[in-house]
Each structure stands twice: as C-alpha cells, then as structure tokens.
C-alpha cells in the first residue's frame, strides 16, 4: 500500500482541466469545461510547497450533430479541433491540523478549429480561454482516499466574430464548482470521479446564454502487480445540462439541453514519483443537442 501511494499519489491529477470545447460556439452544443479531461487522479495535487506543470494535447473530431432525440440534425456537418493547454498548480506551504491543504492554479489554452456545414467551410486559430482557480482544498482521510473541492472560472481569450462559422473561443465566462475523489480500492485497483458544476454567463456577441451543466469525468484503473508503474483504465464522462438555454428574446424552444456519454481506453505510465504520461481515446456513444465524435488525448506532468 505505501509504495503504491507514493508512486501514483505523487503523480498529482494528470488529467485536470484544460482543452477544447468540442464545437464552434456555446449555443451549438459546446461547454467551456473540456469533457473527459479529468480522468487521472483528480483529487491529488502537489504536496505543500510544491509546484506542478501539466500539458494537455487533444484532437476532437465529429461528423454528426445530434438533435434532442440523438438523430443527425445538420447535413454535411464536420468538425475537427486541435487544442493545447498548459497548467500550473502550486500548493501553499501550509496545512491545517486536520490535514486540509490549499492550492492555486491557472490554465491558458489555444486551439485550431475546422468546421464544415453543408457547402460552407471555415477555420480559425487562436487563444481559447484561461482557467483560474484561486483556491483548491484537498484532504486525505486515509492513504487510500483523497478528496478535492475548488471554485474556478473560465475567462474567454481571443477575438470572436458572430458572423464567422468557426471561432476559437466560446466568448462567455463560466463559474465552476469542482469536486474530486480518488480511491485506491486495493494495490491493483483505483476509482476516480470528478464532478463539476458549470454556471454560464451570456455570450455578449450573440446574446445567447447556454444552460448550466453537471459533468462527471471518471475512470476505473488496474495496475498489474508485475508492472506497478503502468495503469490500464476505462475512462469517460457523463454530461447533463440541467437548465434551458436562452436567447435575447427568451427561453429557447425545447431547452436545447446538452447530453453526452463518452467512454474509452486509457493508458497511464509513471516515470517516477511525480512525472508521467497518459494516452486515451474517448468515443461519444450517446449525444443529444451537440456534436457526436471522438477525442484522442496526450497528457503529461512533471514537477517544477
């Protein structure tokens, strides 16, 4: 138990938040939170006094835009998006007597988007957003169980043109409540959950407001006893929009509520106590009111 916790516990949440929005605009099935990003040790952050660097590279592609019943709604739809995000997290050199630790972080990101709808095509490259977390709280009631809570916000970066088919930013702020759980069930098995609540402002360019969203990233991982630095996992996410979209004139007909379920394999390799790499491929198997596609991820972390 002790060796396992040192090797994998110190790898510090290789999958926490930053990457693409999975479509061209908020009112077309996108979220500021990058769905499926937080599937690696989400409740673990650097030790007191430590700073960690994370890199996220992802390609998302979709050839279907689903309506409220999961059927294709836009003929000739094609979306491809590449994104890169960098994350920096510092844990303050203080810990309460009860064991609560305090961290802060920031994540700038940029992307390239190509979009086709029927005979119309467009592409855009530029900054996406910055994700700011003034304060994370982490607590480990036992060596096997780790918990996280934090309040964060997305601030859009770059330019937006409401007349363009493709833009790199959603152009609205989101306020996030994050939670994280990482549980080492046994020396071989790990379960992680990362629920997030997103509360969205209005897009000032289009006057559209996307509804609020509960998303849960998750993974179930297995480490072979003969290769303790290797973990094989089933990873994914479930997205549930719990309030209606609204336009300048009032609520959107039908609510346009986004639903998604994505699943896929994940491979995690730890180089040492605090450095590692993840590759995962996630396929969206159920979607309503949004693009339905696949994402391929490469994630890396190391201490600074």
PDB file of C-alpha atoms in Angstrom:
ATOM      1  CA  UNK A   1       0.000   0.000   0.000  1.00  0.00           C
ATOM      2  CA  UNK A   2       2.700   2.509   0.918  1.00  0.00           C
ATOM      3  CA  UNK A   3       4.728   2.020  -2.279  1.00  0.00           C
ATOM      4  CA  UNK A   4       1.641   2.270  -4.445  1.00  0.00           C
ATOM      5  CA  UNK A   5       0.545   5.507  -2.804  1.00  0.00           C
ATOM      6  CA  UNK A   6       3.972   7.122  -3.200  1.00  0.00           C
ATOM      7  CA  UNK A   7       4.307   6.297  -6.903  1.00  0.00           C
ATOM      8  CA  UNK A   8       0.793   7.083  -8.040  1.00  0.00           C
ATOM      9  CA  UNK A   9      -0.302   9.512  -5.351  1.00  0.00           C
ATOM     10  CA  UNK A  10       2.551  11.880  -6.177  1.00  0.00           C
ATOM     11  CA  UNK A  11       1.600  11.995  -9.858  1.00  0.00           C
ATOM     12  CA  UNK A  12      -0.940  14.599  -8.930  1.00  0.00           C
ATOM     13  CA  UNK A  13      -4.008  14.606 -11.089  1.00  0.00           C
ATOM     14  CA  UNK A  14      -2.507  14.303 -14.563  1.00  0.00           C
ATOM     15  CA  UNK A  15      -5.911  14.867 -16.087  1.00  0.00           C
ATOM     16  CA  UNK A  16      -7.266  18.097 -14.625  1.00  0.00           C
ATOM     17  CA  UNK A  17      -8.957  20.663 -16.728  1.00  0.00           C
ATOM     18  CA  UNK A  18      -7.935  22.269 -19.916  1.00  0.00           C
ATOM     19  CA  UNK A  19      -8.567  21.566 -23.584  1.00  0.00           C
ATOM     20  CA  UNK A  20     -11.133  22.057 -26.331  1.00  0.00           C
ATOM     21  CA  UNK A  21     -14.786  22.913 -26.129  1.00  0.00           C
ATOM     22  CA  UNK A  22     -15.948  20.254 -28.574  1.00  0.00           C
ATOM     23  CA  UNK A  23     -17.689  22.583 -31.023  1.00  0.00           C
ATOM     24  CA  UNK A  24     -17.741  26.027 -32.570  1.00  0.00           C
ATOM     25  CA  UNK A  25     -19.995  28.024 -30.247  1.00  0.00           C
ATOM     26  CA  UNK A  26     -21.709  27.703 -26.894  1.00  0.00           C
ATOM     27  CA  UNK A  27     -25.172  27.796 -28.393  1.00  0.00           C
ATOM     28  CA  UNK A  28     -24.262  24.830 -30.599  1.00  0.00           C
ATOM     29  CA  UNK A  29     -23.584  22.159 -28.012  1.00  0.00           C
ATOM     30  CA  UNK A  30     -20.277  23.321 -26.530  1.00  0.00           C
ATOM     31  CA  UNK A  31     -19.096  23.612 -22.942  1.00  0.00           C
ATOM     32  CA  UNK A  32     -16.218  25.616 -21.530  1.00  0.00           C
ATOM     33  CA  UNK A  33     -15.259  22.609 -19.389  1.00  0.00           C
ATOM     34  CA  UNK A  34     -13.290  20.141 -21.575  1.00  0.00           C
ATOM     35  CA  UNK A  35     -15.313  16.948 -21.349  1.00  0.00           C
ATOM     36  CA  UNK A  36     -13.299  13.887 -20.325  1.00  0.00           C
ATOM     37  CA  UNK A  37     -10.125  15.729 -19.351  1.00  0.00           C
ATOM     38  CA  UNK A  38     -10.085  14.908 -15.643  1.00  0.00           C
ATOM     39  CA  UNK A  39      -9.756  11.131 -15.574  1.00  0.00           C
ATOM     40  CA  UNK A  40      -6.345  10.794 -13.855  1.00  0.00           C
ATOM     41  CA  UNK A  41      -6.045  11.148 -10.057  1.00  0.00           C
ATOM     42  CA  UNK A  42      -8.369  14.181  -9.925  1.00  0.00           C
ATOM     43  CA  UNK A  43      -8.210  14.611  -6.133  1.00  0.00           C
ATOM     44  CA  UNK A  44      -4.395  14.726  -5.922  1.00  0.00           C
ATOM     45  CA  UNK A  45      -2.383  17.959  -6.170  1.00  0.00           C
ATOM     46  CA  UNK A  46       1.255  18.834  -5.345  1.00  0.00           C
ATOM     47  CA  UNK A  47       2.463  18.476  -1.734  1.00  0.00           C
ATOM     48  CA  UNK A  48       2.781  21.634   0.424  1.00  0.00           C
ATOM     49  CA  UNK A  49       5.380  23.937  -1.125  1.00  0.00           C
ATOM     50  CA  UNK A  50       5.333  22.063  -4.443  1.00  0.00           C
ATOM     51  CA  UNK A  51       4.567  23.289  -7.976  1.00  0.00           C
ATOM     52  CA  UNK A  52       3.470  21.027 -10.823  1.00  0.00           C
ATOM     53  CA  UNK A  53       3.364  21.508 -14.606  1.00  0.00           C
ATOM     54  CA  UNK A  54       0.839  19.756 -16.848  1.00  0.00           C
ATOM     55  CA  UNK A  55       0.489  19.640 -20.640  1.00  0.00           C
ATOM     56  CA  UNK A  56      -2.702  18.663 -22.482  1.00  0.00           C
ATOM     57  CA  UNK A  57      -2.878  17.974 -26.217  1.00  0.00           C
ATOM     58  CA  UNK A  58      -6.126  16.772 -27.767  1.00  0.00           C
ATOM     59  CA  UNK A  59      -7.750  16.193 -31.142  1.00  0.00           C
ATOM     60  CA  UNK A  60     -11.545  16.105 -31.325  1.00  0.00           C
ATOM     61  CA  UNK A  61     -13.483  15.226 -34.487  1.00  0.00           C
ATOM     62  CA  UNK A  62     -17.184  14.802 -35.207  1.00  0.00           C
ATOM     63  CA  UNK A  63     -19.204  14.122 -38.361  1.00  0.00           C
ATOM     64  CA  UNK A  64     -22.630  14.219 -36.695  1.00  0.00           C
ATOM     65  CA  UNK A  65     -24.515  16.951 -34.888  1.00  0.00           C
ATOM     66  CA  UNK A  66     -27.298  15.308 -32.871  1.00  0.00           C
ATOM     67  CA  UNK A  67     -30.717  16.799 -32.140  1.00  0.00           C
ATOM     68  CA  UNK A  68     -32.765  16.346 -28.952  1.00  0.00           C
ATOM     69  CA  UNK A  69     -33.515  12.732 -29.875  1.00  0.00           C
ATOM     70  CA  UNK A  70     -29.963  11.804 -30.823  1.00  0.00           C
ATOM     71  CA  UNK A  71     -30.598  11.935 -34.583  1.00  0.00           C
ATOM     72  CA  UNK A  72     -28.383  13.722 -37.102  1.00  0.00           C
ATOM     73  CA  UNK A  73     -29.635  17.298 -37.377  1.00  0.00           C
ATOM     74  CA  UNK A  74     -27.178  19.089 -39.716  1.00  0.00           C
ATOM     75  CA  UNK A  75     -26.456  17.622 -43.175  1.00  0.00           C
ATOM     76  CA  UNK A  76     -22.826  17.855 -44.210  1.00  0.00           C
ATOM     77  CA  UNK A  77     -21.601  18.597 -40.683  1.00  0.00           C
ATOM     78  CA  UNK A  78     -17.900  18.073 -39.969  1.00  0.00           C
ATOM     79  CA  UNK A  79     -15.824  19.417 -37.074  1.00  0.00           C
ATOM     80  CA  UNK A  80     -12.127  18.936 -36.313  1.00  0.00           C
ATOM     81  CA  UNK A  81     -10.441  20.667 -33.421  1.00  0.00           C
ATOM     82  CA  UNK A  82      -6.878  20.607 -32.085  1.00  0.00           C
ATOM     83  CA  UNK A  83      -6.109  22.153 -28.707  1.00  0.00           C
ATOM     84  CA  UNK A  84      -3.120  22.711 -26.470  1.00  0.00           C
ATOM     85  CA  UNK A  85      -3.294  23.778 -22.841  1.00  0.00           C
ATOM     86  CA  UNK A  86      -0.678  24.305 -20.144  1.00  0.00           C
ATOM     87  CA  UNK A  87      -1.458  24.066 -16.452  1.00  0.00           C
ATOM     88  CA  UNK A  88       0.466  25.302 -13.425  1.00  0.00           C
ATOM     89  CA  UNK A  89      -0.572  24.388  -9.873  1.00  0.00           C
ATOM     90  CA  UNK A  90       1.111  25.465  -6.647  1.00  0.00           C
ATOM     91  CA  UNK A  91       0.269  24.094  -3.202  1.00  0.00           C
ATOM     92  CA  UNK A  92       0.894  26.590  -0.436  1.00  0.00           C
ATOM     93  CA  UNK A  93       3.326  25.674   2.301  1.00  0.00           C
ATOM     94  CA  UNK A  94       0.639  25.384   4.942  1.00  0.00           C
ATOM     95  CA  UNK A  95      -1.598  22.615   6.221  1.00  0.00           C
ATOM     96  CA  UNK A  96      -4.280  22.736   8.890  1.00  0.00           C
ATOM     97  CA  UNK A  97      -4.086  20.497  11.941  1.00  0.00           C
ATOM     98  CA  UNK A  98      -6.847  18.424  10.389  1.00  0.00           C
ATOM     99  CA  UNK A  99      -4.785  17.838   7.238  1.00  0.00           C
ATOM    100  CA  UNK A 100      -6.509  20.231   4.784  1.00  0.00           C
ATOM    101  CA  UNK A 101      -4.142  21.633   2.129  1.00  0.00           C
ATOM    102  CA  UNK A 102      -4.550  24.738  -0.081  1.00  0.00           C
ATOM    103  CA  UNK A 103      -3.565  25.115  -3.756  1.00  0.00           C
ATOM    104  CA  UNK A 104      -3.983  27.593  -6.619  1.00  0.00           C
ATOM    105  CA  UNK A 105      -3.694  27.172 -10.379  1.00  0.00           C
ATOM    106  CA  UNK A 106      -4.028  28.650 -13.868  1.00  0.00           C
ATOM    107  CA  UNK A 107      -4.515  27.100 -17.328  1.00  0.00           C
ATOM    108  CA  UNK A 108      -4.168  29.084 -20.587  1.00  0.00           C
ATOM    109  CA  UNK A 109      -5.250  27.314 -23.773  1.00  0.00           C
ATOM    110  CA  UNK A 110      -5.402  27.785 -27.544  1.00  0.00           C
ATOM    111  CA  UNK A 111      -6.878  25.788 -30.408  1.00  0.00           C
ATOM    112  CA  UNK A 112      -7.348  25.366 -34.146  1.00  0.00           C
ATOM    113  CA  UNK A 113     -10.886  24.650 -35.380  1.00  0.00           C
ATOM    114  CA  UNK A 114     -12.065  23.493 -38.809  1.00  0.00           C
ATOM    115  CA  UNK A 115     -15.810  23.408 -39.435  1.00  0.00           C
ATOM    116  CA  UNK A 116     -17.983  22.420 -42.391  1.00  0.00           C
ATOM    117  CA  UNK A 117     -21.756  22.713 -42.602  1.00  0.00           C
ATOM    118  CA  UNK A 118     -23.132  21.661 -45.978  1.00  0.00           C
ATOM    119  CA  UNK A 119     -21.179  23.598 -48.592  1.00  0.00           C
ATOM    120  CA  UNK A 120     -19.898  26.232 -46.157  1.00  0.00           C
ATOM    121  CA  UNK A 121     -16.437  25.882 -44.610  1.00  0.00           C
ATOM    122  CA  UNK A 122     -14.427  27.923 -42.128  1.00  0.00           C
ATOM    123  CA  UNK A 123     -11.445  27.595 -39.825  1.00  0.00           C
ATOM    124  CA  UNK A 124      -9.890  29.624 -37.027  1.00  0.00           C
ATOM    125  CA  UNK A 125      -6.723  29.534 -34.915  1.00  0.00           C
ATOM    126  CA  UNK A 126      -6.082  31.432 -31.717  1.00  0.00           C
ATOM    127  CA  UNK A 127      -6.356  31.669 -27.969  1.00  0.00           C
ATOM    128  CA  UNK A 128      -9.258  29.912 -26.344  1.00  0.00           C
ATOM    129  CA  UNK A 129      -9.580  30.846 -22.664  1.00  0.00           C
ATOM    130  CA  UNK A 130      -7.798  30.959 -19.331  1.00  0.00           C
ATOM    131  CA  UNK A 131      -8.992  28.892 -16.394  1.00  0.00           C
ATOM    132  CA  UNK A 132      -8.254  30.377 -12.975  1.00  0.00           C
ATOM    133  CA  UNK A 133      -8.551  28.577  -9.645  1.00  0.00           C
ATOM    134  CA  UNK A 134      -7.844  30.874  -6.686  1.00  0.00           C
ATOM    135  CA  UNK A 135      -8.242  28.068  -4.181  1.00  0.00           C
ATOM    136  CA  UNK A 136      -8.392  24.292  -4.120  1.00  0.00           C
ATOM    137  CA  UNK A 137      -8.974  22.434  -0.871  1.00  0.00           C
ATOM    138  CA  UNK A 138      -7.625  18.880  -0.662  1.00  0.00           C
ATOM    139  CA  UNK A 139      -7.958  16.354   2.142  1.00  0.00           C
ATOM    140  CA  UNK A 140      -6.875  12.737   2.555  1.00  0.00           C
ATOM    141  CA  UNK A 141      -8.762  10.971   5.349  1.00  0.00           C
ATOM    142  CA  UNK A 142      -6.609   7.878   4.718  1.00  0.00           C
ATOM    143  CA  UNK A 143      -3.657   6.886   2.466  1.00  0.00           C
ATOM    144  CA  UNK A 144      -6.176   5.267   0.118  1.00  0.00           C
ATOM    145  CA  UNK A 145      -8.844   8.003  -0.095  1.00  0.00           C
ATOM    146  CA  UNK A 146      -8.316  11.546  -1.397  1.00  0.00           C
ATOM    147  CA  UNK A 147     -10.859  14.383  -1.772  1.00  0.00           C
ATOM    148  CA  UNK A 148     -10.815  17.766  -3.537  1.00  0.00           C
ATOM    149  CA  UNK A 149     -13.052  20.830  -3.813  1.00  0.00           C
ATOM    150  CA  UNK A 150     -12.394  24.103  -5.601  1.00  0.00           C
ATOM    151  CA  UNK A 151     -14.070  27.154  -7.087  1.00  0.00           C
ATOM    152  CA  UNK A 152     -12.785  28.245 -10.506  1.00  0.00           C
ATOM    153  CA  UNK A 153     -13.665  30.369 -13.512  1.00  0.00           C
ATOM    154  CA  UNK A 154     -13.209  30.433 -17.289  1.00  0.00           C
ATOM    155  CA  UNK A 155     -12.304  33.788 -18.863  1.00  0.00           C
ATOM    156  CA  UNK A 156     -12.509  33.887 -22.687  1.00  0.00           C
ATOM    157  CA  UNK A 157      -9.418  34.902 -24.671  1.00  0.00           C
ATOM    158  CA  UNK A 158      -9.013  35.929 -28.301  1.00  0.00           C
ATOM    159  CA  UNK A 159     -11.412  37.523 -30.752  1.00  0.00           C
ATOM    160  CA  UNK A 160     -14.865  36.333 -31.770  1.00  0.00           C
ATOM    161  CA  UNK A 161     -16.898  37.157 -34.883  1.00  0.00           C
ATOM    162  CA  UNK A 162     -20.569  36.248 -34.606  1.00  0.00           C
ATOM    163  CA  UNK A 163     -20.794  36.154 -38.414  1.00  0.00           C
ATOM    164  CA  UNK A 164     -17.991  33.567 -38.734  1.00  0.00           C
ATOM    165  CA  UNK A 165     -18.760  29.873 -38.878  1.00  0.00           C
ATOM    166  CA  UNK A 166     -15.739  28.973 -36.725  1.00  0.00           C
ATOM    167  CA  UNK A 167     -14.336  30.723 -33.652  1.00  0.00           C
ATOM    168  CA  UNK A 168     -11.711  29.562 -31.176  1.00  0.00           C
ATOM    169  CA  UNK A 169     -13.479  30.874 -28.074  1.00  0.00           C
ATOM    170  CA  UNK A 170     -16.976  30.430 -26.652  1.00  0.00           C
ATOM    171  CA  UNK A 171     -16.917  34.130 -25.686  1.00  0.00           C
ATOM    172  CA  UNK A 172     -18.595  33.770 -22.305  1.00  0.00           C
ATOM    173  CA  UNK A 173     -17.497  33.272 -18.733  1.00  0.00           C
ATOM    174  CA  UNK A 174     -18.295  30.185 -16.693  1.00  0.00           C
ATOM    175  CA  UNK A 175     -18.081  29.789 -12.937  1.00  0.00           C
ATOM    176  CA  UNK A 176     -17.132  26.289 -11.848  1.00  0.00           C
ATOM    177  CA  UNK A 177     -17.536  24.264  -8.694  1.00  0.00           C
ATOM    178  CA  UNK A 178     -15.152  21.328  -8.844  1.00  0.00           C
ATOM    179  CA  UNK A 179     -15.080  18.155  -6.786  1.00  0.00           C
ATOM    180  CA  UNK A 180     -12.700  15.228  -6.948  1.00  0.00           C
ATOM    181  CA  UNK A 181     -12.412  11.752  -5.469  1.00  0.00           C
ATOM    182  CA  UNK A 182      -9.545   9.294  -5.914  1.00  0.00           C
ATOM    183  CA  UNK A 183      -9.859   5.964  -4.116  1.00  0.00           C
ATOM    184  CA  UNK A 184      -7.169   3.271  -4.162  1.00  0.00           C
ATOM    185  CA  UNK A 185      -9.513   0.359  -3.576  1.00  0.00           C
ATOM    186  CA  UNK A 186      -6.614  -2.113  -3.445  1.00  0.00           C
ATOM    187  CA  UNK A 187      -2.969  -2.227  -4.579  1.00  0.00           C
ATOM    188  CA  UNK A 188      -4.245  -3.096  -8.069  1.00  0.00           C
ATOM    189  CA  UNK A 189      -7.469  -1.089  -8.430  1.00  0.00           C
ATOM    190  CA  UNK A 190      -8.277   2.635  -8.425  1.00  0.00           C
ATOM    191  CA  UNK A 191     -11.574   4.503  -8.863  1.00  0.00           C
ATOM    192  CA  UNK A 192     -11.688   8.235  -9.621  1.00  0.00           C
ATOM    193  CA  UNK A 193     -14.593  10.665 -10.053  1.00  0.00           C
ATOM    194  CA  UNK A 194     -14.523  14.368 -10.911  1.00  0.00           C
ATOM    195  CA  UNK A 195     -17.955  16.065 -10.882  1.00  0.00           C
ATOM    196  CA  UNK A 196     -18.084  19.717 -11.996  1.00  0.00           C
ATOM    197  CA  UNK A 197     -20.923  22.247 -11.973  1.00  0.00           C
ATOM    198  CA  UNK A 198     -20.782  24.967 -14.663  1.00  0.00           C
ATOM    199  CA  UNK A 199     -22.779  28.196 -14.331  1.00  0.00           C
ATOM    200  CA  UNK A 200     -22.614  30.211 -17.551  1.00  0.00           C
ATOM    201  CA  UNK A 201     -22.869  33.899 -18.393  1.00  0.00           C
ATOM    202  CA  UNK A 202     -24.391  35.240 -21.605  1.00  0.00           C
ATOM    203  CA  UNK A 203     -22.390  35.435 -24.841  1.00  0.00           C
ATOM    204  CA  UNK A 204     -22.151  39.204 -25.359  1.00  0.00           C
ATOM    205  CA  UNK A 205     -21.683  38.882 -29.130  1.00  0.00           C
ATOM    206  CA  UNK A 206     -24.729  36.699 -29.820  1.00  0.00           C
ATOM    207  CA  UNK A 207     -26.813  37.433 -26.689  1.00  0.00           C
ATOM    208  CA  UNK A 208     -27.214  33.674 -26.236  1.00  0.00           C
ATOM    209  CA  UNK A 209     -26.900  32.016 -22.834  1.00  0.00           C
ATOM    210  CA  UNK A 210     -26.126  28.319 -22.508  1.00  0.00           C
ATOM    211  CA  UNK A 211     -27.764  26.437 -19.660  1.00  0.00           C
ATOM    212  CA  UNK A 212     -25.895  25.212 -16.624  1.00  0.00           C
ATOM    213  CA  UNK A 213     -24.200  21.825 -16.733  1.00  0.00           C
ATOM    214  CA  UNK A 214     -23.240  18.952 -14.433  1.00  0.00           C
ATOM    215  CA  UNK A 215     -20.396  16.928 -15.922  1.00  0.00           C
ATOM    216  CA  UNK A 216     -18.720  13.919 -14.314  1.00  0.00           C
ATOM    217  CA  UNK A 217     -15.376  12.627 -15.570  1.00  0.00           C
ATOM    218  CA  UNK A 218     -14.499   9.144 -14.296  1.00  0.00           C
ATOM    219  CA  UNK A 219     -12.120   6.230 -14.572  1.00  0.00           C
ATOM    220  CA  UNK A 220     -11.636   2.711 -13.223  1.00  0.00           C
ATOM    221  CA  UNK A 221      -7.990   1.655 -13.415  1.00  0.00           C
ATOM    222  CA  UNK A 222      -5.978  -1.541 -12.943  1.00  0.00           C
ATOM    223  CA  UNK A 223      -2.213  -1.812 -12.263  1.00  0.00           C
ATOM    224  CA  UNK A 224      -0.589  -5.208 -12.930  1.00  0.00           C
ATOM    225  CA  UNK A 225       1.494  -6.398  -9.985  1.00  0.00           C
ATOM    226  CA  UNK A 226       4.390  -7.117 -12.357  1.00  0.00           C
ATOM    227  CA  UNK A 227       4.298  -3.533 -13.749  1.00  0.00           C
ATOM    228  CA  UNK A 228       3.274  -1.156 -10.939  1.00  0.00           C
ATOM    229  CA  UNK A 229       4.163   1.946 -12.997  1.00  0.00           C
ATOM    230  CA  UNK A 230       1.588   1.025 -15.671  1.00  0.00           C
ATOM    231  CA  UNK A 231      -2.148   1.554 -15.301  1.00  0.00           C
ATOM    232  CA  UNK A 232      -4.854   0.402 -17.746  1.00  0.00           C
ATOM    233  CA  UNK A 233      -8.233   2.077 -17.357  1.00  0.00           C
ATOM    234  CA  UNK A 234     -11.743   2.513 -18.652  1.00  0.00           C
ATOM    235  CA  UNK A 235     -12.291   6.276 -18.709  1.00  0.00           C
ATOM    236  CA  UNK A 236     -15.118   8.560 -19.734  1.00  0.00           C
ATOM    237  CA  UNK A 237     -17.578  11.310 -18.920  1.00  0.00           C
ATOM    238  CA  UNK A 238     -21.288  11.936 -18.469  1.00  0.00           C
ATOM    239  CA  UNK A 239     -22.654  15.400 -19.291  1.00  0.00           C
ATOM    240  CA  UNK A 240     -26.076  16.595 -18.134  1.00  0.00           C
ATOM    241  CA  UNK A 241     -27.367  20.125 -18.790  1.00  0.00           C
ATOM    242  CA  UNK A 242     -29.937  20.859 -16.084  1.00  0.00           C
ATOM    243  CA  UNK A 243     -31.278  24.268 -17.189  1.00  0.00           C
ATOM    244  CA  UNK A 244     -32.531  25.568 -20.537  1.00  0.00           C
ATOM    245  CA  UNK A 245     -30.647  27.726 -22.995  1.00  0.00           C
ATOM    246  CA  UNK A 246     -31.985  31.231 -23.543  1.00  0.00           C
ATOM    247  CA  UNK A 247     -31.692  33.807 -26.321  1.00  0.00           C
ATOM    248  CA  UNK A 248     -32.221  37.554 -26.163  1.00  0.00           C
ATOM    249  CA  UNK A 249     -35.933  37.097 -26.747  1.00  0.00           C
ATOM    250  CA  UNK A 250     -36.410  34.495 -24.013  1.00  0.00           C
ATOM    251  CA  UNK A 251     -36.055  30.720 -23.483  1.00  0.00           C
ATOM    252  CA  UNK A 252     -35.014  28.571 -26.439  1.00  0.00           C
ATOM    253  CA  UNK A 253     -37.748  26.241 -27.675  1.00  0.00           C
ATOM    254  CA  UNK A 254     -37.265  22.780 -26.214  1.00  0.00           C
ATOM    255  CA  UNK A 255     -34.476  23.992 -23.932  1.00  0.00           C
ATOM    256  CA  UNK A 256     -31.652  22.717 -26.199  1.00  0.00           C
ATOM    257  CA  UNK A 257     -30.229  20.780 -23.248  1.00  0.00           C
ATOM    258  CA  UNK A 258     -26.944  19.009 -23.905  1.00  0.00           C
ATOM    259  CA  UNK A 259     -26.491  15.329 -23.009  1.00  0.00           C
ATOM    260  CA  UNK A 260     -23.339  13.281 -23.606  1.00  0.00           C
ATOM    261  CA  UNK A 261     -21.800   9.968 -22.634  1.00  0.00           C
ATOM    262  CA  UNK A 262     -18.225   9.238 -23.685  1.00  0.00           C
ATOM    263  CA  UNK A 263     -16.176   6.090 -22.994  1.00  0.00           C
ATOM    264  CA  UNK A 264     -12.818   4.667 -23.966  1.00  0.00           C
ATOM    265  CA  UNK A 265      -9.476   3.082 -23.017  1.00  0.00           C
ATOM    266  CA  UNK A 266      -6.765   4.944 -21.131  1.00  0.00           C
ATOM    267  CA  UNK A 267      -3.089   4.050 -20.590  1.00  0.00           C
ATOM    268  CA  UNK A 268      -1.083   5.776 -17.852  1.00  0.00           C
ATOM    269  CA  UNK A 269       2.656   5.300 -17.287  1.00  0.00           C
ATOM    270  CA  UNK A 270       4.528   6.792 -14.308  1.00  0.00           C
ATOM    271  CA  UNK A 271       8.181   7.635 -14.998  1.00  0.00           C
ATOM    272  CA  UNK A 272       8.868   8.379 -11.328  1.00  0.00           C
ATOM    273  CA  UNK A 273       7.093   9.650  -8.213  1.00  0.00           C
ATOM    274  CA  UNK A 274       5.875  12.890  -9.811  1.00  0.00           C
ATOM    275  CA  UNK A 275       6.162  12.519 -13.620  1.00  0.00           C
ATOM    276  CA  UNK A 276       4.041  10.538 -16.015  1.00  0.00           C
ATOM    277  CA  UNK A 277       2.225  10.359 -19.340  1.00  0.00           C
ATOM    278  CA  UNK A 278      -1.326   9.420 -20.363  1.00  0.00           C
ATOM    279  CA  UNK A 279      -2.829   8.431 -23.711  1.00  0.00           C
ATOM    280  CA  UNK A 280      -6.593   7.960 -24.004  1.00  0.00           C
ATOM    281  CA  UNK A 281      -9.172   7.644 -26.773  1.00  0.00           C
ATOM    282  CA  UNK A 282     -12.775   8.542 -25.895  1.00  0.00           C
ATOM    283  CA  UNK A 283     -15.805   7.851 -28.083  1.00  0.00           C
ATOM    284  CA  UNK A 284     -19.132   9.603 -27.568  1.00  0.00           C
ATOM    285  CA  UNK A 285     -21.730   6.827 -27.593  1.00  0.00           C
ATOM    286  CA  UNK A 286     -24.808   8.906 -26.692  1.00  0.00           C
ATOM    287  CA  UNK A 287     -25.377  12.584 -27.533  1.00  0.00           C
ATOM    288  CA  UNK A 288     -28.322  14.987 -27.582  1.00  0.00           C
ATOM    289  CA  UNK A 289     -28.174  18.606 -28.825  1.00  0.00           C
ATOM    290  CA  UNK A 290     -24.484  18.617 -29.678  1.00  0.00           C
ATOM    291  CA  UNK A 291     -21.718  17.190 -31.870  1.00  0.00           C
ATOM    292  CA  UNK A 292     -21.107  13.451 -31.590  1.00  0.00           C
ATOM    293  CA  UNK A 293     -17.494  12.440 -32.117  1.00  0.00           C
ATOM    294  CA  UNK A 294     -14.211  11.097 -30.754  1.00  0.00           C
ATOM    295  CA  UNK A 295     -11.245  12.577 -28.903  1.00  0.00           C
ATOM    296  CA  UNK A 296      -7.616  11.464 -28.710  1.00  0.00           C
ATOM    297  CA  UNK A 297      -5.594  12.787 -25.763  1.00  0.00           C
ATOM    298  CA  UNK A 298      -1.930  13.065 -24.829  1.00  0.00           C
ATOM    299  CA  UNK A 299      -1.306  14.358 -21.290  1.00  0.00           C
ATOM    300  CA  UNK A 300       1.963  14.841 -19.409  1.00  0.00           C
ATOM    301  CA  UNK A 301       3.029  16.098 -15.989  1.00  0.00           C
ATOM    302  CA  UNK A 302       6.261  16.874 -14.142  1.00  0.00           C
ATOM    303  CA  UNK A 303       7.255  18.895 -11.041  1.00  0.00           C
ATOM    304  CA  UNK A 304       8.843  22.327 -11.353  1.00  0.00           C
TER     305      UNK A 304
END
